[in-house]
N, CA, C and O atoms as a MOPAC input file, in Angstrom:
PM7 MOZYME 1SCF
protein

 N     45.83300 1    85.61700 1   103.86400 1
 C     47.48000 1    85.72300 1   103.77600 1
 C     47.94900 1    86.36200 1   102.47600 1
 O     48.81400 1    87.23600 1   102.41700 1
 N     47.20400 1    85.76800 1   101.29600 1
 C     47.45500 1    86.46500 1   100.15600 1
 C     47.37900 1    87.90800 1    99.83900 1
 O     48.18600 1    88.52100 1    99.14000 1
 N     46.21300 1    88.44600 1   100.48600 1
 C     45.92100 1    89.79900 1   100.37500 1
 C     47.02200 1    90.58000 1   101.10500 1
 O     47.53800 1    91.58300 1   100.61100 1
 N     47.41200 1    90.00200 1   102.48600 1
 C     48.41700 1    90.72900 1   103.17700 1
 C     49.64700 1    90.90700 1   102.34200 1
 O     50.05600 1    92.06200 1   102.22100 1
 N     50.35200 1    89.86400 1   101.70000 1
 C     51.27500 1    89.78600 1   100.67300 1
 C     51.37000 1    90.93100 1    99.53300 1
 O     52.30300 1    91.65800 1    99.19000 1
 N     50.13700 1    90.81300 1    99.11500 1
 C     49.82600 1    92.02000 1    97.84100 1
 C     49.77900 1    93.25100 1    98.58400 1
 O     50.19600 1    94.23700 1    97.97600 1
 N     49.34700 1    93.42900 1    99.81500 1
 C     49.46400 1    94.57500 1   100.32300 1
 C     50.82200 1    95.21800 1   100.75100 1
 O     51.06400 1    96.42400 1   100.70600 1
 N     51.80200 1    94.08500 1   101.23800 1
 C     53.08300 1    94.60600 1   101.40400 1
 C     53.94200 1    94.86700 1   100.13600 1
 O     54.85900 1    95.68200 1   100.02600 1
 N     53.52200 1    94.12200 1    99.32500 1
 C     54.11300 1    94.08800 1    97.86400 1
 C     53.73100 1    95.70900 1    97.33900 1
 O     54.63800 1    96.49800 1    97.07400 1
 N     52.54400 1    96.01600 1    97.24900 1
 C     52.21500 1    97.35100 1    96.75900 1
 C     52.67900 1    98.50100 1    97.59000 1
 O     52.93500 1    99.61800 1    97.14000 1
 N     52.74900 1    98.19900 1    98.62200 1
 C     53.58100 1    99.52300 1    99.45400 1
 C     54.52800 1    99.50000 1    99.25800 1
 O     54.94800 1   100.63000 1    99.01000 1
 N     55.67200 1    98.32400 1    99.18500 1
 C     57.09200 1    98.49000 1    99.00000 1
 C     57.26900 1    99.13600 1    97.62200 1
 O     58.02100 1   100.07400 1    97.35600 1
 N     56.51000 1    98.52600 1    96.85100 1
 C     56.70400 1    99.22800 1    95.48100 1
 C     56.55000 1   100.68400 1    95.34500 1
 O     57.40900 1   101.48200 1    94.97000 1
 N     55.25500 1   100.93700 1    95.72600 1
 C     55.25100 1   102.72200 1    95.68000 1
 C     56.39500 1   103.60100 1    96.42300 1
 O     56.96700 1   104.63300 1    96.07200 1
 N     56.51200 1   102.77300 1    97.62000 1
 C     57.56200 1   103.59300 1    98.60100 1
 C     59.15800 1   103.57800 1    97.63100 1
 O     60.01900 1   104.45400 1    97.71700 1
 N     59.21200 1   102.62300 1    96.94200 1
 C     60.58400 1   102.44700 1    96.13600 1
 C     60.51000 1   103.46300 1    95.07500 1
 O     61.49600 1   104.12400 1    94.75100 1
 N     59.25500 1   103.60800 1    94.48300 1
 C     59.18200 1   104.51000 1    93.21200 1
 C     59.43900 1   105.79700 1    93.65000 1
 O     60.33600 1   106.49500 1    93.17700 1
 N     58.67600 1   106.14700 1    94.55100 1
 C     58.55200 1   107.32600 1    94.99500 1
 C     59.93100 1   107.85100 1    95.43700 1
 O     60.22800 1   109.02600 1    95.22600 1
 N     60.75100 1   107.02700 1    96.02900 1
 C     61.91700 1   107.50200 1    96.52800 1
 C     62.81200 1   107.86600 1    95.62100 1
 O     63.51800 1   108.85800 1    95.80600 1
 N     62.91600 1   106.95800 1    94.30100 1
 C     63.74300 1   106.87000 1    93.23000 1
 C     63.19100 1   108.05100 1    92.40800 1
 O     63.99200 1   108.61700 1    91.66300 1
 N     62.01100 1   108.45800 1    92.44900 1
 C     61.55300 1   109.62500 1    91.75200 1
 C     62.05500 1   110.88200 1    92.43500 1
 O     62.40300 1   111.86900 1    91.78700 1
 N     62.08600 1   110.82100 1    93.83700 1
 C     62.82600 1   112.03600 1    94.41000 1
 C     64.05300 1   112.06700 1    94.17600 1
 O     64.47500 1   113.16400 1    93.81200 1
 N     64.88600 1   111.12500 1    94.26900 1
 C     66.24200 1   111.35900 1    94.03800 1
 C     66.52900 1   111.68300 1    92.50300 1
 O     67.39600 1   112.50400 1    92.20200 1
 N     65.87800 1   111.10500 1    91.67600 1
 C     66.02600 1   111.73500 1    90.09800 1
 C     65.69800 1   112.78700 1    89.94100 1
 O     66.30800 1   113.42900 1    89.08600 1
 N     64.65200 1   113.40800 1    90.64600 1
 C     64.06600 1   114.96800 1    90.41500 1
 C     65.21200 1   115.69000 1    90.96100 1
 O     65.51900 1   116.72100 1    90.36100 1
 N     65.93000 1   115.34400 1    92.01300 1
 C     67.12000 1   115.93900 1    92.66200 1
 C     68.26500 1   116.18900 1    91.69300 1
 O     68.74600 1   117.29000 1    91.42300 1
 N     68.62300 1   115.03300 1    91.21900 1
 C     69.65600 1   114.92700 1    90.15400 1
 C     69.46200 1   115.77100 1    88.86500 1
 O     70.39600 1   116.27100 1    88.23900 1
 N     68.27300 1   115.86700 1    88.56700 1
 C     67.82300 1   116.52200 1    87.21800 1
 C     67.65700 1   118.07500 1    87.56000 1
 O     67.85900 1   118.96800 1    86.73700 1
 N     67.29400 1   118.26100 1    88.77400 1
 C     67.20300 1   119.75900 1    89.21100 1
 C     68.39300 1   120.31100 1    89.88700 1
 O     68.33100 1   121.47800 1    90.27500 1
 N     69.51000 1   119.59800 1    90.08700 1
 C     70.87900 1   119.60700 1    90.38500 1
 C     70.65300 1   120.93000 1    91.64100 1
 O     71.08800 1   122.08000 1    91.58100 1
 N     69.91200 1   120.35500 1    92.62900 1
 C     69.39900 1   120.94100 1    93.98300 1
 C     70.04600 1   119.90900 1    94.99000 1
 O     70.42300 1   118.79800 1    94.61600 1
 N     70.15400 1   120.38200 1    96.38000 1
 C     70.65100 1   119.56300 1    97.41600 1
 C     69.71700 1   118.12000 1    97.65200 1
 O     68.48800 1   118.06200 1    97.60600 1
 N     70.38500 1   117.31700 1    97.83900 1
 C     69.98800 1   115.76800 1    98.03500 1
 C     68.75500 1   115.83300 1    99.00900 1
 O     67.70000 1   115.22000 1    98.84700 1
 N     69.07500 1   116.71200 1   100.08800 1
 C     67.92300 1   116.70900 1   101.12400 1
 C     66.81800 1   117.02100 1   100.64000 1
 O     65.87000 1   116.92400 1   101.42000 1
 N     66.53500 1   117.47700 1    99.28500 1
 C     65.22300 1   117.73900 1    98.79600 1
 C     64.59100 1   116.75200 1    98.47400 1
 O     63.42100 1   116.93200 1    98.13500 1
 N     65.11200 1   115.46300 1    98.46900 1
 C     64.59600 1   114.04200 1    97.76700 1
 C     63.53500 1   113.60500 1    98.88500 1
 O     62.53000 1   112.96100 1    98.58700 1
 N     63.78200 1   113.93600 1    99.97400 1
 C     62.52800 1   113.36600 1   101.08800 1
 C     61.26700 1   114.18300 1   100.71400 1
 O     60.22600 1   113.65500 1   100.32300 1
 N     61.43200 1   115.40000 1   100.85300 1
 C     60.21400 1   116.42000 1   100.76800 1
 C     59.49100 1   115.96600 1    99.11700 1
 O     58.30100 1   115.66300 1    99.03600 1
 N     60.21300 1   115.98000 1    98.15400 1
 C     59.69200 1   115.45700 1    96.87500 1
 C     59.01800 1   113.98800 1    97.12900 1
 O     57.89000 1   113.69300 1    96.73300 1
 N     59.77000 1   113.23400 1    97.75300 1
 C     58.99900 1   111.83500 1    97.76900 1
 C     57.74100 1   111.96400 1    98.55200 1
 O     56.77300 1   111.25400 1    98.28000 1
 N     57.71500 1   112.78200 1    99.44900 1
 C     56.50300 1   112.96400 1   100.50100 1
 C     55.29700 1   113.50200 1    99.50600 1
 O     54.15000 1   113.07300 1    99.63400 1
 N     55.61800 1   114.37500 1    98.61000 1
 C     54.63800 1   115.20900 1    97.90700 1
 C     53.98100 1   114.14100 1    96.71800 1
 O     52.83500 1   114.19100 1    96.27200 1
 N     55.08900 1   113.13900 1    96.34000 1
 C     54.37100 1   112.05800 1    95.27100 1
 C     53.64500 1   111.29800 1    96.12500 1
 O     52.66700 1   110.80100 1    95.56600 1
 N     53.74400 1   111.05300 1    97.14500 1
 C     53.26600 1   109.86900 1    98.24000 1
 C     51.66600 1   110.54300 1    98.31300 1
 O     50.61300 1   109.95200 1    98.07500 1
 N     51.82000 1   111.68400 1    98.64000 1
 C     50.59400 1   112.53200 1    98.85700 1
 C     49.60400 1   112.44100 1    97.72800 1
 O     48.39800 1   112.24500 1    97.88200 1
 N     50.21000 1   112.59700 1    96.60100 1
 C     49.45000 1   112.88300 1    95.33800 1
 C     49.10600 1   111.35600 1    94.94400 1
 O     47.99800 1   111.14300 1    94.45100 1
 N     49.89500 1   110.41200 1    95.11300 1
 C     49.56700 1   108.97500 1    94.67200 1
 C     48.47200 1   108.76700 1    95.63800 1
 O     47.49100 1   108.24400 1    95.11000 1
 N     48.35100 1   109.00700 1    96.84000 1
 C     47.09300 1   108.67300 1    97.67300 1
 C     45.72000 1   109.23000 1    97.30700 1
 O     44.65800 1   108.60900 1    97.35300 1
 N     45.94000 1   110.72500 1    96.87000 1
 C     44.61500 1   111.36100 1    96.62700 1
 C     44.15000 1   110.63800 1    95.21400 1
 O     42.96600 1   110.32200 1    95.09100 1
 N     45.10500 1   110.37500 1    94.13600 1
 C     44.64600 1   109.81500 1    93.14800 1
 C     43.99600 1   108.33700 1    93.40200 1
 O     42.87700 1   108.06000 1    92.96900 1
 N     44.67900 1   107.54700 1    94.03400 1
 C     44.28800 1   106.18500 1    94.41700 1
 C     42.96300 1   106.27700 1    95.07600 1
 O     42.04300 1   105.65200 1    94.54800 1
 N     42.71200 1   106.99900 1    96.21000 1
 C     41.56900 1   107.07600 1    96.76600 1
 C     40.40500 1   107.55800 1    96.02600 1
 O     39.30100 1   107.50000 1    96.56700 1
 N     40.54300 1   108.06100 1    94.76200 1
 C     39.48300 1   108.66700 1    94.19000 1
 C     39.33400 1   107.89900 1    92.74900 1
 O     38.21800 1   107.84800 1    92.23100 1
 N     40.27600 1   107.40400 1    92.21400 1
 C     40.26900 1   106.84100 1    90.79700 1
 C     40.40000 1   105.42800 1    90.94300 1
 O     39.46800 1   104.75200 1    90.50700 1
 N     41.35300 1   104.85500 1    91.46100 1
 C     41.86800 1   103.42600 1    91.19000 1
 C     41.49800 1   102.54500 1    92.17400 1
 O     40.90500 1   101.52900 1    91.81200 1
 N     41.74100 1   102.73000 1    93.44700 1
 C     41.50600 1   101.88000 1    94.39700 1
 C     40.04700 1   101.77500 1    95.19300 1
 O     39.05200 1   102.22500 1    94.62400 1
 N     39.93800 1   101.22400 1    96.41100 1
 C     38.74600 1   101.20300 1    97.03000 1
 C     38.59400 1   102.61200 1    97.55200 1
 O     39.62600 1   103.12500 1    97.98600 1
 N     37.43900 1   103.35500 1    97.58600 1
 C     37.28700 1   104.46800 1    98.10700 1
 C     37.53100 1   104.45700 1    99.67600 1
 O     37.30400 1   103.48100 1   100.39200 1
 N     37.99900 1   105.61600 1   100.08800 1
 C     38.33600 1   105.66000 1   101.41200 1
 C     39.83200 1   105.12900 1   101.84900 1
 O     40.29800 1   105.46600 1   102.93800 1
 N     40.53800 1   104.30700 1   100.97000 1
 C     41.96700 1   104.06000 1   101.27100 1
 C     42.68500 1   104.51300 1   100.09200 1
 O     42.07200 1   105.00800 1    99.14600 1
 N     43.92500 1   104.37700 1   100.09100 1
 C     44.87000 1   104.94000 1    99.44400 1
 C     45.64400 1   103.84500 1    98.66000 1
 O     46.76100 1   103.99500 1    98.16500 1
 N     44.92600 1   102.78500 1    98.62400 1
 C     45.43900 1   101.34000 1    98.07400 1
 C     45.10200 1   101.51900 1    96.41500 1
 O     44.04400 1   102.01000 1    96.02100 1
 N     46.02800 1   101.10500 1    95.63600 1
 C     45.98000 1   101.07200 1    94.25000 1
 C     45.42300 1    99.45100 1    93.84000 1
 O     45.28600 1    99.10600 1    92.66600 1
 N     45.17700 1    98.68000 1    94.83100 1
 C     45.10200 1    97.27300 1    94.62300 1
 C     43.13200 1    97.52900 1    94.37200 1
 O     42.43700 1    98.42400 1    94.85200 1
 N     42.72200 1    96.40300 1    93.48700 1
 C     41.13900 1    96.38300 1    93.24500 1
 C     40.76700 1    96.00200 1    94.83700 1
 O     41.54500 1    95.54700 1    95.67500 1
 N     39.58800 1    96.26700 1    94.97600 1
 C     38.59800 1    95.94600 1    96.13300 1
 C     39.00900 1    94.66000 1    96.63100 1
 O     39.51500 1    94.50500 1    97.74300 1
 N     38.74400 1    93.54400 1    95.63300 1
 C     38.69200 1    92.04900 1    95.71700 1
 C     40.21800 1    91.82700 1    96.43000 1
 O     40.37900 1    90.78000 1    97.05700 1
 N     41.11900 1    92.60300 1    96.36200 1
 C     42.68600 1    92.04300 1    96.86900 1
 C     43.02100 1    93.09600 1    97.82000 1
 O     44.13000 1    93.02200 1    98.35000 1
 N     42.18900 1    94.14300 1    98.14900 1
 C     42.69600 1    95.05700 1    99.28400 1
 C     42.23900 1    94.51700 1   100.64000 1
 O     41.06900 1    94.30600 1   100.95700 1
 N     43.49600 1    94.29200 1   101.51800 1
 C     43.09800 1    93.81100 1   102.80500 1
 C     42.18600 1    94.46800 1   103.66300 1
 O     41.55900 1    93.89500 1   104.55400 1
 N     42.09600 1    95.97300 1   103.32700 1
 C     41.15200 1    96.86900 1   104.04500 1
 C     39.77200 1    96.68600 1   103.61100 1
 O     38.90400 1    97.26800 1   104.26100 1
 N     39.45000 1    96.00000 1   102.65900 1
 C     38.06700 1    95.49000 1   102.22600 1
 C     37.49000 1    94.50700 1   103.25100 1
 O     38.11800 1    93.48000 1   103.50900 1
 N     36.21300 1    94.80500 1   103.90100 1
 C     35.68900 1    93.63800 1   104.69300 1
 C     35.31300 1    92.45700 1   103.95000 1
 O     34.89400 1    92.50400 1   102.79300 1
 N     35.46200 1    91.40300 1   104.61600 1
 C     34.94900 1    90.15900 1   104.27600 1
 C     33.29700 1    90.10000 1   103.62800 1
 O     32.38400 1    90.70900 1   104.18500 1
 N     33.12500 1    89.40500 1   102.57800 1
 C     31.95600 1    89.23700 1   102.42800 1
 C     31.08000 1    88.77500 1   103.53800 1
 O     31.30300 1    87.76600 1   104.20800 1
 N     29.95400 1    89.66900 1   103.70600 1
 C     28.92800 1    89.25800 1   104.90600 1
 C     29.16300 1    89.95200 1   106.20000 1
 O     28.41700 1    89.91700 1   107.17900 1
 N     30.33500 1    90.61000 1   106.08000 1
 C     30.53400 1    91.48200 1   107.39900 1
 C     29.95900 1    92.55900 1   107.61300 1
 O     30.16800 1    93.17300 1   108.66000 1

């Protein structure tokens, strides 16, 4: 259960951060607000790529360590 809560918290935090950065970029660049969604999607893709290679468990987009990631199979499985 704790792994699930950590996963939900991680996903929520990253989604919020990407949305906030998208809105901030739109404000700084003085472009129409509808650009916030594509900017947030690019940030999400970049985070997934980096996390899958450098931070989290290989093959996932998680930034949680493997011991906390719900996608990690239990020991002995």
